[in-house]
Amino acid sequence: QVQLVESGGGLVQPGGSLRLSCAASGISFPRYTMAWYRQAPGKQRELVATITDSTNTKYADSVKGRFTISRDNAKSTVYLQMNSLKPEDTAVYYCNAVWVVSGTNYWGQGTPVTVSS
């Protein structure tokens, strides 16, 4: 079965850093566009960053310059390096995989990130 397993979330102080990981299995990982989404309490899920099969990246304006998405195809893993964290970054962060040819879409269970002093 297809699995996306996120890790690396936790509690950090404002200005701190975290590195999220998402390990994929059951898919041909190099074919997939990978993305990180987040959902804060009472808010809709929002797109944070994407990275295509050719490693083109896009970021939400709110995280641009602070977050970096990357991938390691040999490990079937996508990462989100989060620096200069702010309280408004507090959310559950979800890993997403899309094969654009078929539209196949998969989600992880999420990892919570809390930014608070």
Tab-separated table of C-alpha atoms in Angstrom:
chain	number	residue	atom	x	y	z
A	1	GLN	CA	0.000	0.000	0.000
A	2	VAL	CA	0.962	3.623	-0.473
A	3	GLN	CA	2.296	5.363	2.611
A	4	LEU	CA	3.541	8.869	3.273
A	5	VAL	CA	4.975	9.188	6.775
A	6	GLU	CA	5.870	12.610	8.136
A	7	SER	CA	8.261	13.227	11.003
A	8	GLY	CA	10.218	16.034	12.620
A	9	GLY	CA	7.435	18.157	14.051
A	10	GLY	CA	7.421	19.456	17.588
A	11	LEU	CA	7.514	22.507	19.829
A	12	VAL	CA	9.957	25.300	19.024
A	13	GLN	CA	10.453	28.887	20.108
A	14	PRO	CA	9.905	31.802	17.723
A	15	GLY	CA	12.989	32.253	15.578
A	16	GLY	CA	13.884	28.592	15.852
A	17	SER	CA	14.179	25.929	13.173
A	18	LEU	CA	12.750	22.518	12.370
A	19	ARG	CA	13.315	20.050	9.564
A	20	LEU	CA	10.341	17.969	8.500
A	21	SER	CA	10.732	14.709	6.606
A	22	CYS	CA	8.244	12.699	4.579
A	23	ALA	CA	9.191	9.155	3.646
A	24	ALA	CA	7.184	7.652	0.780
A	25	SER	CA	6.623	4.012	-0.065
A	26	GLY	CA	4.460	2.182	-2.576
A	27	ILE	CA	4.889	4.805	-5.309
A	28	SER	CA	7.387	5.502	-8.061
A	29	PHE	CA	8.703	8.457	-6.111
A	30	PRO	CA	10.784	10.201	-8.824
A	31	ARG	CA	7.674	10.651	-10.997
A	32	TYR	CA	5.742	12.546	-8.349
A	33	THR	CA	5.403	16.190	-7.595
A	34	MET	CA	5.733	16.503	-3.826
A	35	ALA	CA	4.246	19.184	-1.637
A	36	TRP	CA	3.864	20.334	1.930
A	37	TYR	CA	0.549	21.682	3.162
A	38	ARG	CA	-0.430	22.930	6.583
A	39	GLN	CA	-3.643	23.390	8.497
A	40	ALA	CA	-3.998	25.558	11.564
A	41	PRO	CA	-6.936	25.161	13.977
A	42	GLY	CA	-10.077	26.692	12.511
A	43	LYS	CA	-8.457	27.345	9.142
A	44	GLN	CA	-8.464	25.640	5.757
A	45	ARG	CA	-5.533	23.587	4.614
A	46	GLU	CA	-3.073	25.717	2.655
A	47	LEU	CA	-0.249	24.941	0.275
A	48	VAL	CA	3.172	25.744	1.723
A	49	ALA	CA	5.655	24.521	-0.891
A	50	THR	CA	5.968	22.230	-3.911
A	51	ILE	CA	8.802	20.501	-5.695
A	52	THR	CA	8.369	18.850	-9.089
A	53	ASP	CA	10.045	15.790	-10.545
A	54	SER	CA	12.560	18.160	-12.159
A	55	THR	CA	13.120	19.893	-8.781
A	56	ASN	CA	11.385	23.155	-9.650
A	57	THR	CA	10.155	24.716	-6.419
A	58	LYS	CA	7.388	27.095	-5.414
A	59	TYR	CA	6.553	28.645	-2.063
A	60	ALA	CA	3.686	30.421	-0.430
A	61	ASP	CA	4.453	34.104	0.054
A	62	SER	CA	4.143	33.681	3.808
A	63	VAL	CA	7.111	31.284	3.971
A	64	LYS	CA	9.267	32.469	1.082
A	65	GLY	CA	12.824	33.085	2.205
A	66	ARG	CA	12.346	31.097	5.410
A	67	PHE	CA	11.396	27.590	4.249
A	68	THR	CA	13.169	25.309	1.785
A	69	ILE	CA	11.685	22.209	0.174
A	70	SER	CA	13.998	19.520	-1.167
A	71	ARG	CA	13.898	15.877	-2.187
A	72	ASP	CA	16.149	12.842	-2.171
A	73	ASN	CA	14.910	10.402	-4.794
A	74	ALA	CA	17.330	7.705	-3.649
A	75	LYS	CA	15.617	7.764	-0.248
A	76	SER	CA	12.098	8.490	-1.571
A	77	THR	CA	11.968	11.359	0.895
A	78	VAL	CA	10.937	14.998	0.715
A	79	TYR	CA	12.060	17.550	3.298
A	80	LEU	CA	10.920	20.924	4.535
A	81	GLN	CA	13.573	22.998	6.265
A	82	MET	CA	11.834	25.674	8.327
A	83	ASN	CA	13.879	28.586	9.658
A	84	SER	CA	12.968	31.790	11.471
A	85	LEU	CA	9.749	30.219	12.661
A	86	LYS	CA	6.859	32.422	13.712
A	87	PRO	CA	3.830	31.680	15.905
A	88	GLU	CA	1.634	31.885	12.802
A	89	ASP	CA	3.498	28.877	11.399
A	90	THR	CA	1.805	26.740	14.047
A	91	ALA	CA	-0.174	24.028	12.261
A	92	VAL	CA	-0.303	20.380	11.363
A	93	TYR	CA	1.958	19.890	8.362
A	94	TYR	CA	0.954	17.343	5.716
A	95	CYS	CA	2.956	15.678	2.983
A	96	ASN	CA	1.293	15.315	-0.422
A	97	ALA	CA	2.272	13.379	-3.550
A	98	VAL	CA	0.761	13.916	-7.016
A	99	TRP	CA	1.492	12.062	-10.227
A	100	VAL	CA	0.442	14.709	-12.728
A	101	VAL	CA	-0.044	12.278	-15.626
A	102	SER	CA	-2.855	10.419	-13.869
A	103	GLY	CA	-3.878	12.907	-11.211
A	104	THR	CA	-3.212	10.316	-8.521
A	105	ASN	CA	-3.026	12.046	-5.163
A	106	TYR	CA	-1.832	10.770	-1.763
A	107	TRP	CA	-1.618	12.302	1.709
A	108	GLY	CA	0.286	11.632	4.882
A	109	GLN	CA	-1.245	11.757	8.344
A	110	GLY	CA	0.493	14.979	9.308
A	111	THR	CA	2.993	16.108	11.908
A	112	PRO	CA	2.192	18.949	14.317
A	113	VAL	CA	4.381	22.027	14.595
A	114	THR	CA	3.905	24.460	17.452
A	115	VAL	CA	5.828	27.732	17.566
A	116	SER	CA	5.489	29.341	20.969
A	117	SER	CA	7.554	30.942	23.698
